[in-house]
Tab-separated table of C-alpha atoms and ligand atoms in Angstrom:
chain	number	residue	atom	x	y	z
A	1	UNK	CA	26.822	9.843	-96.398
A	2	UNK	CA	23.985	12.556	-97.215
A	3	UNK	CA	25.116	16.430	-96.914
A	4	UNK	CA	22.368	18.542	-96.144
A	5	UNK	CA	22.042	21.085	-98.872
A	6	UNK	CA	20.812	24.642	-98.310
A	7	UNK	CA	18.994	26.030	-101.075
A	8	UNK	CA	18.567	29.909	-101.558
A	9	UNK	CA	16.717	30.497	-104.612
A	10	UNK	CA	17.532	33.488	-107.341
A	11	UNK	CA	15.058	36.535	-107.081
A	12	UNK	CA	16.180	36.816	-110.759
A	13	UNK	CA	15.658	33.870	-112.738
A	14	UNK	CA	16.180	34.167	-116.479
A	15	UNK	CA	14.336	33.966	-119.270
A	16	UNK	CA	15.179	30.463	-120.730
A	17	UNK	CA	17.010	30.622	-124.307
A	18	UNK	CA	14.567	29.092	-127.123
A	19	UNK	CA	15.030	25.135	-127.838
A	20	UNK	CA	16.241	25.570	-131.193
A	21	UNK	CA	19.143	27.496	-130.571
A	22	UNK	CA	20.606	25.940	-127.172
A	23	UNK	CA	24.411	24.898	-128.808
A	24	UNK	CA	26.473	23.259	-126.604
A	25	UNK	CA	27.780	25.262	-122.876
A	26	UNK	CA	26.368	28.646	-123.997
A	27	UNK	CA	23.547	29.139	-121.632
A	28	UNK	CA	23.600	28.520	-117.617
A	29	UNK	CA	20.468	27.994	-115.562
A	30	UNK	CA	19.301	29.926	-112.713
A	31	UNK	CA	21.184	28.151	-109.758
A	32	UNK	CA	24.577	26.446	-109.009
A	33	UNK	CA	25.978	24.027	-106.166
A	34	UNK	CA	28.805	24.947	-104.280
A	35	UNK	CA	30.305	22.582	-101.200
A	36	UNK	CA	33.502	23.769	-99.469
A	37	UNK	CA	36.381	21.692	-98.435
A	38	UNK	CA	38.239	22.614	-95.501
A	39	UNK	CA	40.415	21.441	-91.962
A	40	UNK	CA	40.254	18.172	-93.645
A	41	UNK	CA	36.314	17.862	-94.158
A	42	UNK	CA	33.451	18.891	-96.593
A	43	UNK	CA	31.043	21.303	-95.454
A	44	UNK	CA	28.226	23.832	-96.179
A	45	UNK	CA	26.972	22.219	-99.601
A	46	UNK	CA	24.483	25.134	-101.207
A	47	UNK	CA	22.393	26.009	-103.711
A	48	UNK	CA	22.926	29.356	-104.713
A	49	UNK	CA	21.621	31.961	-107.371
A	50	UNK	CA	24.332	31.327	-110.684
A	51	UNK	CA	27.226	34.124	-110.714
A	52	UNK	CA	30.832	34.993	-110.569
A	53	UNK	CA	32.965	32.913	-108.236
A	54	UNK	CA	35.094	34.952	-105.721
A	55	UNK	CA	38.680	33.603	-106.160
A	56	UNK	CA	41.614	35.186	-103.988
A	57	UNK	CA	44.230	36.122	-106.992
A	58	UNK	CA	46.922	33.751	-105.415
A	59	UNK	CA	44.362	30.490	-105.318
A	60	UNK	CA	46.371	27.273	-106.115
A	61	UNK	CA	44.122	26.503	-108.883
A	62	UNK	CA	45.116	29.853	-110.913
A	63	UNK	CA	49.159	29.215	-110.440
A	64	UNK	CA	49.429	25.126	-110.250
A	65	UNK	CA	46.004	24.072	-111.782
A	66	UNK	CA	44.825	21.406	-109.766
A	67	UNK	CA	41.338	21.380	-111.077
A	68	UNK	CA	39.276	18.389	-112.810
A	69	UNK	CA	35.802	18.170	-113.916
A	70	UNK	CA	32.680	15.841	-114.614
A	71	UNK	CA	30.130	15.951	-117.269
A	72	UNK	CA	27.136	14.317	-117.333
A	73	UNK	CA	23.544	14.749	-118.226
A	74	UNK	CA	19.816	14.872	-117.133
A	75	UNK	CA	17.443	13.905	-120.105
A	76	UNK	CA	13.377	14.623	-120.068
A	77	UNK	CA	11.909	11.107	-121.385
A	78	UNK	CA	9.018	11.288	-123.743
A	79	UNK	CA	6.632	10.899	-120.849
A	80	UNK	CA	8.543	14.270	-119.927
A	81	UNK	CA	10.483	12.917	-116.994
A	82	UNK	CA	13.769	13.695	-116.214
A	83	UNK	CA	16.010	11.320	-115.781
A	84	UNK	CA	20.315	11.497	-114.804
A	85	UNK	CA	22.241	9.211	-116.961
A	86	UNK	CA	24.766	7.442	-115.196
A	87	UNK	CA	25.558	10.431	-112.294
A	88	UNK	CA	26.448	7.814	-109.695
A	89	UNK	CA	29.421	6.695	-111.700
A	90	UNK	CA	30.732	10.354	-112.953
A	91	UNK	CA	30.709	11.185	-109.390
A	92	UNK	CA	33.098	7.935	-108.805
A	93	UNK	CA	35.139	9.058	-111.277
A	94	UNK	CA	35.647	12.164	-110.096
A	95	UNK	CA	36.215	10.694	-106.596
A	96	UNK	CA	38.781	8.121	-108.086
A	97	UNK	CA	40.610	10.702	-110.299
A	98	UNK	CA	41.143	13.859	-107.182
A	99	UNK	CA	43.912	12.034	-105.198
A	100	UNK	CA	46.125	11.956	-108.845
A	101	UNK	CA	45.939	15.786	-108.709
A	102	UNK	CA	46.180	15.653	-104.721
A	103	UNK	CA	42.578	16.964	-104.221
A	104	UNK	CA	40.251	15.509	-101.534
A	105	UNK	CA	37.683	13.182	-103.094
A	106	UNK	CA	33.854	14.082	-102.527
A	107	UNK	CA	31.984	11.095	-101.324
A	108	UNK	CA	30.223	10.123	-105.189
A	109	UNK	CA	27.063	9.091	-103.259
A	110	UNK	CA	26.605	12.468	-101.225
A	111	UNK	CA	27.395	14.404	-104.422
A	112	UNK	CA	25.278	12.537	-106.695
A	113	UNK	CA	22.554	13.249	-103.786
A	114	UNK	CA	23.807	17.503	-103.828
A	115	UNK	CA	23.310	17.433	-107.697
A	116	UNK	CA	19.922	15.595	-107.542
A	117	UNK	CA	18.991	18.269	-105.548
A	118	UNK	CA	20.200	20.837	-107.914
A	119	UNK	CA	18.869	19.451	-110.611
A	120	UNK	CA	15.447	19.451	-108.599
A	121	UNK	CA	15.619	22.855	-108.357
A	122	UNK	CA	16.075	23.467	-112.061
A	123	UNK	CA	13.939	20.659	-113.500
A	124	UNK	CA	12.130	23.494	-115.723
A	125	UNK	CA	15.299	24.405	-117.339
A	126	UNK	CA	15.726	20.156	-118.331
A	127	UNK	CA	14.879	21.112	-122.410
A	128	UNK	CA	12.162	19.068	-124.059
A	129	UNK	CA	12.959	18.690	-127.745
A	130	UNK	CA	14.161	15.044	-128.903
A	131	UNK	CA	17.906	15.238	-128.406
A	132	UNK	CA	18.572	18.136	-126.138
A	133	UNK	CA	19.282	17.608	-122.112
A	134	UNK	CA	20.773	18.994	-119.303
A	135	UNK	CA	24.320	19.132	-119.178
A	136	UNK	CA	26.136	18.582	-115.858
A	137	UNK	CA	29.271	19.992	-115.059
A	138	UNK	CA	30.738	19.478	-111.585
A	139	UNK	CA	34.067	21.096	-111.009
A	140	UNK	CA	36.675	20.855	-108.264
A	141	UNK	CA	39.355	23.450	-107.896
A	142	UNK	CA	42.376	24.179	-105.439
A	143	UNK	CA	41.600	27.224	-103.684
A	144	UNK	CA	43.763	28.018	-100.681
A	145	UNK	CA	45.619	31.454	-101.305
A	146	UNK	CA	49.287	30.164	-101.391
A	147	UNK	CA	52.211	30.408	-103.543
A	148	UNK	CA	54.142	27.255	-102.399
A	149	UNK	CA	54.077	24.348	-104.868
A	150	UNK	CA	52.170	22.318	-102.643
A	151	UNK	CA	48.747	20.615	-102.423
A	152	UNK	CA	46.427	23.362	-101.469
A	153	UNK	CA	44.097	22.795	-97.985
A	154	UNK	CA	41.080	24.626	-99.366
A	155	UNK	CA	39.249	23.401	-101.838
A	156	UNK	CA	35.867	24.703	-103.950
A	157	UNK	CA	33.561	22.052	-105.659
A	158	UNK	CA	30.719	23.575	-107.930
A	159	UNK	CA	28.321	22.482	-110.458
A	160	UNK	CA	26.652	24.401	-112.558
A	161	UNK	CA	23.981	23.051	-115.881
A	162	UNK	CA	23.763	24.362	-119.557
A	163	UNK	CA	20.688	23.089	-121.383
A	164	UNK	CA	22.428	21.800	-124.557
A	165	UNK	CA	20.816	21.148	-127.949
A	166	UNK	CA	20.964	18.271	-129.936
A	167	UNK	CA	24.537	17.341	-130.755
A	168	UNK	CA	23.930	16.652	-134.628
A	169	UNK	CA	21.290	19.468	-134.964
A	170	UNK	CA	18.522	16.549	-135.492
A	171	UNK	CA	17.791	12.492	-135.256
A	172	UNK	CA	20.784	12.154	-138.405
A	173	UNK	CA	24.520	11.432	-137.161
A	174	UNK	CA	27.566	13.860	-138.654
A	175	UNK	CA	30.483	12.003	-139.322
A	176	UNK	CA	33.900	13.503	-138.382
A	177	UNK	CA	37.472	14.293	-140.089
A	178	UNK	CA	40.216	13.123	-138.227
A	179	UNK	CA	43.734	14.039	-138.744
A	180	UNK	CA	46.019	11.354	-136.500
A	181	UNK	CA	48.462	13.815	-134.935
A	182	UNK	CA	52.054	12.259	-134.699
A	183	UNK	CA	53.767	15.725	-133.010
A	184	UNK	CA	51.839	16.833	-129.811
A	185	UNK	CA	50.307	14.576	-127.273
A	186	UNK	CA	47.124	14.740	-125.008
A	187	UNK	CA	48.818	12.533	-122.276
A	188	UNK	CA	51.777	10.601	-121.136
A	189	UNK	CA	52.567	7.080	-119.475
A	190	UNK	CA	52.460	8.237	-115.793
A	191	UNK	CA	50.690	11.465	-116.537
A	192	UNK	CA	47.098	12.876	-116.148
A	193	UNK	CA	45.285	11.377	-119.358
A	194	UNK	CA	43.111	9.047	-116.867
A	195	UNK	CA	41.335	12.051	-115.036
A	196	UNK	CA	39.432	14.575	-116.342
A	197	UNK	CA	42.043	16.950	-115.259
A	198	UNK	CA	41.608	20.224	-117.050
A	199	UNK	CA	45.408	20.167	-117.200
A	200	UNK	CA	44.690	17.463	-120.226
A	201	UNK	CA	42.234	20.074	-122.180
A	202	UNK	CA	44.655	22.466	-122.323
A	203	UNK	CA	47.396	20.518	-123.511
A	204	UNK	CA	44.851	19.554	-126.506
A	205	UNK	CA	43.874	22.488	-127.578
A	206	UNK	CA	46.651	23.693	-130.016
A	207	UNK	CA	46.758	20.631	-131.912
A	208	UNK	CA	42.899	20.644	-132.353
A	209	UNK	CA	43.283	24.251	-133.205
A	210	UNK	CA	45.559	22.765	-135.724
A	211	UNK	CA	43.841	20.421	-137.149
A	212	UNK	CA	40.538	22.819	-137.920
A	213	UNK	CA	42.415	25.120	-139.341
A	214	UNK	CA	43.344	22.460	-142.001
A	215	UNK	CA	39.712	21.369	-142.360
A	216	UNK	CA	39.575	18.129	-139.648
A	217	UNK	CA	36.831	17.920	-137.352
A	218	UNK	CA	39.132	16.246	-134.246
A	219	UNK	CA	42.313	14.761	-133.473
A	220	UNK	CA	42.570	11.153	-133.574
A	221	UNK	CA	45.027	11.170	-130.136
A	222	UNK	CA	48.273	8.560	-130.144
A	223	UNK	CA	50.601	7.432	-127.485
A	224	UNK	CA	53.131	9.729	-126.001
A	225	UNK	CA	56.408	7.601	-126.314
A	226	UNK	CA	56.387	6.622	-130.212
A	227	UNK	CA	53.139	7.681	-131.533
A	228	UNK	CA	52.340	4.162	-132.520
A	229	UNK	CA	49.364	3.271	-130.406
A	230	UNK	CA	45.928	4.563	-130.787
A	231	UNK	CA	44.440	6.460	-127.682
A	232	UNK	CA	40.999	8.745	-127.608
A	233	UNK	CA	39.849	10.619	-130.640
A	234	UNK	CA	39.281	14.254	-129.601
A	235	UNK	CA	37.294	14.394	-126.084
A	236	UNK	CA	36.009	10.926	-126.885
A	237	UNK	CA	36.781	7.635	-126.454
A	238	UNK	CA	37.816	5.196	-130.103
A	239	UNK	CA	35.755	1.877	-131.033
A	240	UNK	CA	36.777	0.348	-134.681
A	241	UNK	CA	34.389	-2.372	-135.976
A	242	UNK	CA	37.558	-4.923	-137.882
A	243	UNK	CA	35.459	-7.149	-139.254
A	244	UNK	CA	32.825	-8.500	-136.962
A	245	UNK	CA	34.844	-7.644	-133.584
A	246	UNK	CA	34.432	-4.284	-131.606
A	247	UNK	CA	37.650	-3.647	-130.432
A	248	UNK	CA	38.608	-0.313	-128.474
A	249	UNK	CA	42.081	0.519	-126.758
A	250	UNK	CA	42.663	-0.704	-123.745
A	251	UNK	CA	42.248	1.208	-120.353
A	252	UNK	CA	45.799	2.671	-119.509
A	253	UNK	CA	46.794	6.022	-117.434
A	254	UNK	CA	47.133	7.816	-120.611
A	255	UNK	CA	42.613	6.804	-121.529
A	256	UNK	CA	40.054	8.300	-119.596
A	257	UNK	CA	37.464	5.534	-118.534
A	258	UNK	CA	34.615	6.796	-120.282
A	259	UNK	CA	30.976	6.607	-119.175
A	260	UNK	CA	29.573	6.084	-122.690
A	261	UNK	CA	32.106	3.790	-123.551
A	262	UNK	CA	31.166	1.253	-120.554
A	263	UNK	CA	27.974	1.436	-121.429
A	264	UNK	CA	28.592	0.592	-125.444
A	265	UNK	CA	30.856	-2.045	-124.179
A	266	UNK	CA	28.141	-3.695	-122.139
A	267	UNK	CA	25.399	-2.997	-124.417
A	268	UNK	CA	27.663	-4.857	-127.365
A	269	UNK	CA	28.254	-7.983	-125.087
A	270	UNK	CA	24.533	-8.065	-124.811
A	271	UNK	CA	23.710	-8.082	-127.823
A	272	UNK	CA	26.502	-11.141	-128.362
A	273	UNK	CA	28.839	-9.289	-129.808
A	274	UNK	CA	32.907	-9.947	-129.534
A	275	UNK	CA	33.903	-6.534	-127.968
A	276	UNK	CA	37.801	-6.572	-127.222
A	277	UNK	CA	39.992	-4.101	-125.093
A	278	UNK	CA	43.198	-4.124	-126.341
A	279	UNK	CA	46.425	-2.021	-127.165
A	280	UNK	CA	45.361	-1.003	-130.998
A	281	UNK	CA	48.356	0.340	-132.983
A	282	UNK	CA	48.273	3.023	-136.363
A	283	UNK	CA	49.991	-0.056	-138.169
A	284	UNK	CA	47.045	-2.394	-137.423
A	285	UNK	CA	44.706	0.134	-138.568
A	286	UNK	CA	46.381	0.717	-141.773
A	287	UNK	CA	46.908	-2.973	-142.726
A	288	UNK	CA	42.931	-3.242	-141.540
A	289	UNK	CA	41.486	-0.355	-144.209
A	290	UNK	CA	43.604	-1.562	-146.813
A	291	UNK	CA	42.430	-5.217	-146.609
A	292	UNK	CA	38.898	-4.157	-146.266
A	293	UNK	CA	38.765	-5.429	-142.535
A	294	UNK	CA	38.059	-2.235	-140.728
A	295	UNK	CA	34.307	-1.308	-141.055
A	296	UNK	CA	33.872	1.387	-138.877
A	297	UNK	CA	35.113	4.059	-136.341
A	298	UNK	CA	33.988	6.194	-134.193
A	299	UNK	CA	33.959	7.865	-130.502
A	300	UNK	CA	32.247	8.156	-127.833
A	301	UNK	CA	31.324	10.589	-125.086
A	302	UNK	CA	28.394	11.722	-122.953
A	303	UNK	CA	28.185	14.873	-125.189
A	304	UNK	CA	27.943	13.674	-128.669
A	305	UNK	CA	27.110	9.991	-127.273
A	306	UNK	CA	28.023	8.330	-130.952
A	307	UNK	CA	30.551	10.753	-133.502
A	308	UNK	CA	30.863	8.216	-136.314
A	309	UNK	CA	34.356	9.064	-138.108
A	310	UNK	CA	34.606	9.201	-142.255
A	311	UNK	CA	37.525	9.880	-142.545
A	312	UNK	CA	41.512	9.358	-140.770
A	313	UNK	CA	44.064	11.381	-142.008
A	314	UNK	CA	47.845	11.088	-141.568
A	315	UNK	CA	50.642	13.361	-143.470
A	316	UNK	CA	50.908	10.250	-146.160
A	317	UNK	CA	47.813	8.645	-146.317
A	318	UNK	CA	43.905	9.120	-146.324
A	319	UNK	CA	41.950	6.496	-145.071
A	320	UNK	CA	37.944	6.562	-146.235
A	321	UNK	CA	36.321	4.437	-143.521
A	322	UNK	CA	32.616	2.528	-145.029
A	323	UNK	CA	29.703	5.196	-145.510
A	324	UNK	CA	30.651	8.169	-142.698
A	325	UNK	CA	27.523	6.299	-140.391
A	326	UNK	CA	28.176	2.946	-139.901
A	327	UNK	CA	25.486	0.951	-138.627
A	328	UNK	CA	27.064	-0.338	-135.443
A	329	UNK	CA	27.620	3.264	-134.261
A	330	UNK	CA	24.168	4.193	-135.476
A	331	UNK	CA	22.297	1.261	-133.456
A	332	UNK	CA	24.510	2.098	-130.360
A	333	UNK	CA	23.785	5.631	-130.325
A	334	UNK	CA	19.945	5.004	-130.799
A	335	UNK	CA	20.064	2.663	-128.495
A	336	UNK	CA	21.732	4.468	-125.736
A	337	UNK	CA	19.513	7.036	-126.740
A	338	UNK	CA	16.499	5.549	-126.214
A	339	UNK	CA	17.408	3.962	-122.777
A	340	UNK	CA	18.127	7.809	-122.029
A	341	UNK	CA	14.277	9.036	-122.596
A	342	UNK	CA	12.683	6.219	-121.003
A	343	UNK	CA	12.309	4.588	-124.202
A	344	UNK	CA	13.923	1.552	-123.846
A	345	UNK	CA	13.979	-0.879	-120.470
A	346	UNK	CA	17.047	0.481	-118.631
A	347	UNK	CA	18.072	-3.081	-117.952
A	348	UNK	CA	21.808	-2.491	-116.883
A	349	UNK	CA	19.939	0.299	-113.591
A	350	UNK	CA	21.892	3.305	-115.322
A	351	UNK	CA	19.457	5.736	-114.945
A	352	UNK	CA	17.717	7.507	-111.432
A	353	UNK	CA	14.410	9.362	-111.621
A	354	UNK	CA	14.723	13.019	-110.077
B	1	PLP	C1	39.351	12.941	-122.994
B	1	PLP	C2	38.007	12.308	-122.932
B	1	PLP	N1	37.882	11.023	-123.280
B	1	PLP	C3	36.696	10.396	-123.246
B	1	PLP	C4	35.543	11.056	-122.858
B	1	PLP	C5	34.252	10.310	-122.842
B	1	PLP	O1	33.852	10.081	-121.527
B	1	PLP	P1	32.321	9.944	-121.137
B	1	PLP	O2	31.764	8.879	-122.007
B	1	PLP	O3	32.343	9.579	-119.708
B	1	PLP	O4	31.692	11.267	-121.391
B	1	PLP	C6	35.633	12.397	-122.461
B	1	PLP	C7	34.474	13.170	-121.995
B	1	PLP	O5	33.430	13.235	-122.534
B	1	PLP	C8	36.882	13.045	-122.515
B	1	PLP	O6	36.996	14.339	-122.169
């Protein structure tokens, strides 16, 4: 299914913020995508001059926050193409995760097509130093006017794209504090954890806020029932090398299926590599650093790709992990990196050309 998308171009278009000094979210481009959902079908999909969304006060989204999101990227190659990582599979997983927060789901082919088109129309804004891209954020929110806890009828999905700057300020990885956090929880058995639900972010945030305050980088996220079992760490998904394995927990409703962590999984097995998905408890992990077993750890996500982790941190005990930058996470984050700018063969058909 292909939705015809209008495009009505800005008479204002912005200067574009210097290379060096993109961050992460802090700059929008000229244009956004907007496609409405109504009576039961999507319609009108747009590209519109970037600006302020017109939201009746009573929207469903602003009372009962049924609202998820995507995130995914458009890199310029060093043969300054631009290329989308992946969109075709964000776009599923948007599609898969709506009916949990009874939204409609978009079709993930005619909305990767809308965002190509989008991304078309801002392929000047796609940054060209080594590391930066073009983030993509879709976003789909409830917007009928209606007090009634109920599934709203109306429904808004946007997208809008930040040029975003190199994650680690360079080519060199940062590895991460993590305090394990035994009180809060990002998600429970049954809940949200398995959609990008913004419902999820905010339940994160205090810890996290937490946790800086006493010097950690991220949360290292366990399960809701005992806080045994080893989840996400921060907005990323967990890999530990113990010993020659790559082992990562097991897909639940409480782990969002990440992109980036499909695409290390696959990437490991073909290199030959024993990657296992399986339920990982603290206790494991403990018994693993102090018999020298557990090599490495670290996340992954579309934004950072790789965050190697030095160090996990609970209230009795500090766990060094190898160097900070392993050398598994370093060769899967160059890796994936170079398939990104055209560098590498794209064997596994991950990426589309604009
Ligand atoms: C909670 C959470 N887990 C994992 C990930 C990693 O997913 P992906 O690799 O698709 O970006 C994200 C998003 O980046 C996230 O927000």
């Amino acid at each position: 299914m292909k939705l015809e998308v209008r495009i009505e171009r800005t008479s204002a278009p912005k200067v574009h913020p210097p290379e060096t000094d993109l961050g992460f979210g802090r700059h929008f481009t000229d244009h956004m995508l907007l496609v409405d959902f109504h009576d039961g079908a999507w319609s009108d999909a747009r590209v519109v001059p970037y600006g302020p969304l017109s939201l009746d006060p009573a929207a469903a989204v602003l009372h009962y926050g049924q609202a998820m999101f995507e995130g995914a990227k458009a890199i310029r190659g060093d043969d300054g193409a631009v290329r989308l990582f992946r969109l075709q599979r964000h776009c599923e997983r948007l599609a898969q995760g709506a009916p949990r927060l009874c939204m409609p789901s978009p079709d993930p082919a005619m909305l990767a097509h809308a965002i190509t088109e989008l991304v078309k129309v801002e392929e000047a804004w796609v940054p060209r130093a080594r590391n930066t891209a073009l983030y993509i954020r879709p976003t789909l929110i409830a917007t009928e006017p209606f007090l009634g806890v109920r599934p709203a009828n109306q429904y808004l999905l946007y997208v809008i794209l930040s040029p975003v700057g190199s994650y680690y300020g360079g080519d060199t990885l940062k590895p991460v504090r993590i305090w394990v956090e035994t009180q809060q929880t990002r998600a429970a058995k049954g809940g949200l954890g398995a959609v990008k639900a913004g419902a999820n972010y905010a339940s994160s945030l205090q810890a996290a806020m937490r946790a800086k305050k006493d010097g950690y980088d991220q949360v290292l996220w366990l399960d809701g029932a005992k806080h045994e079992m080893l989840e996400e760490v921060g907005t990323m998904n967990l890999f530990l090398v113990l010993g020659d394995e790559l082992v990562t927990p097991a897909l639940g409703d409480t782990i969002l299926s990440g992109v980036t962590r499909d695409s290390i999984i696959t990437l490991a097995k073909a290199r030959g590599i024993k990657v296992t998905e399986r339920p990982l408890s603290l206790a494991e992990i403990v018994e693993a650093h102090a018999s020298g077993k557990l090599k490495e750890v670290f996340g992954s996500g579309t934004a950072a790709v790789v965050s190697p982790v030095s160090e996990l941190v609970t209230a009795d005990r500090r766990m060094i992990v190898g160097d900070g930058v392993g050398p598994i996470g370093q060769s899967f984050y160059d890796e994936l990196t170079a398939i990104q700018r055209g560098a590498r063969r794209d064997e596994h058909g991950w990426l589309t050309a604009l």
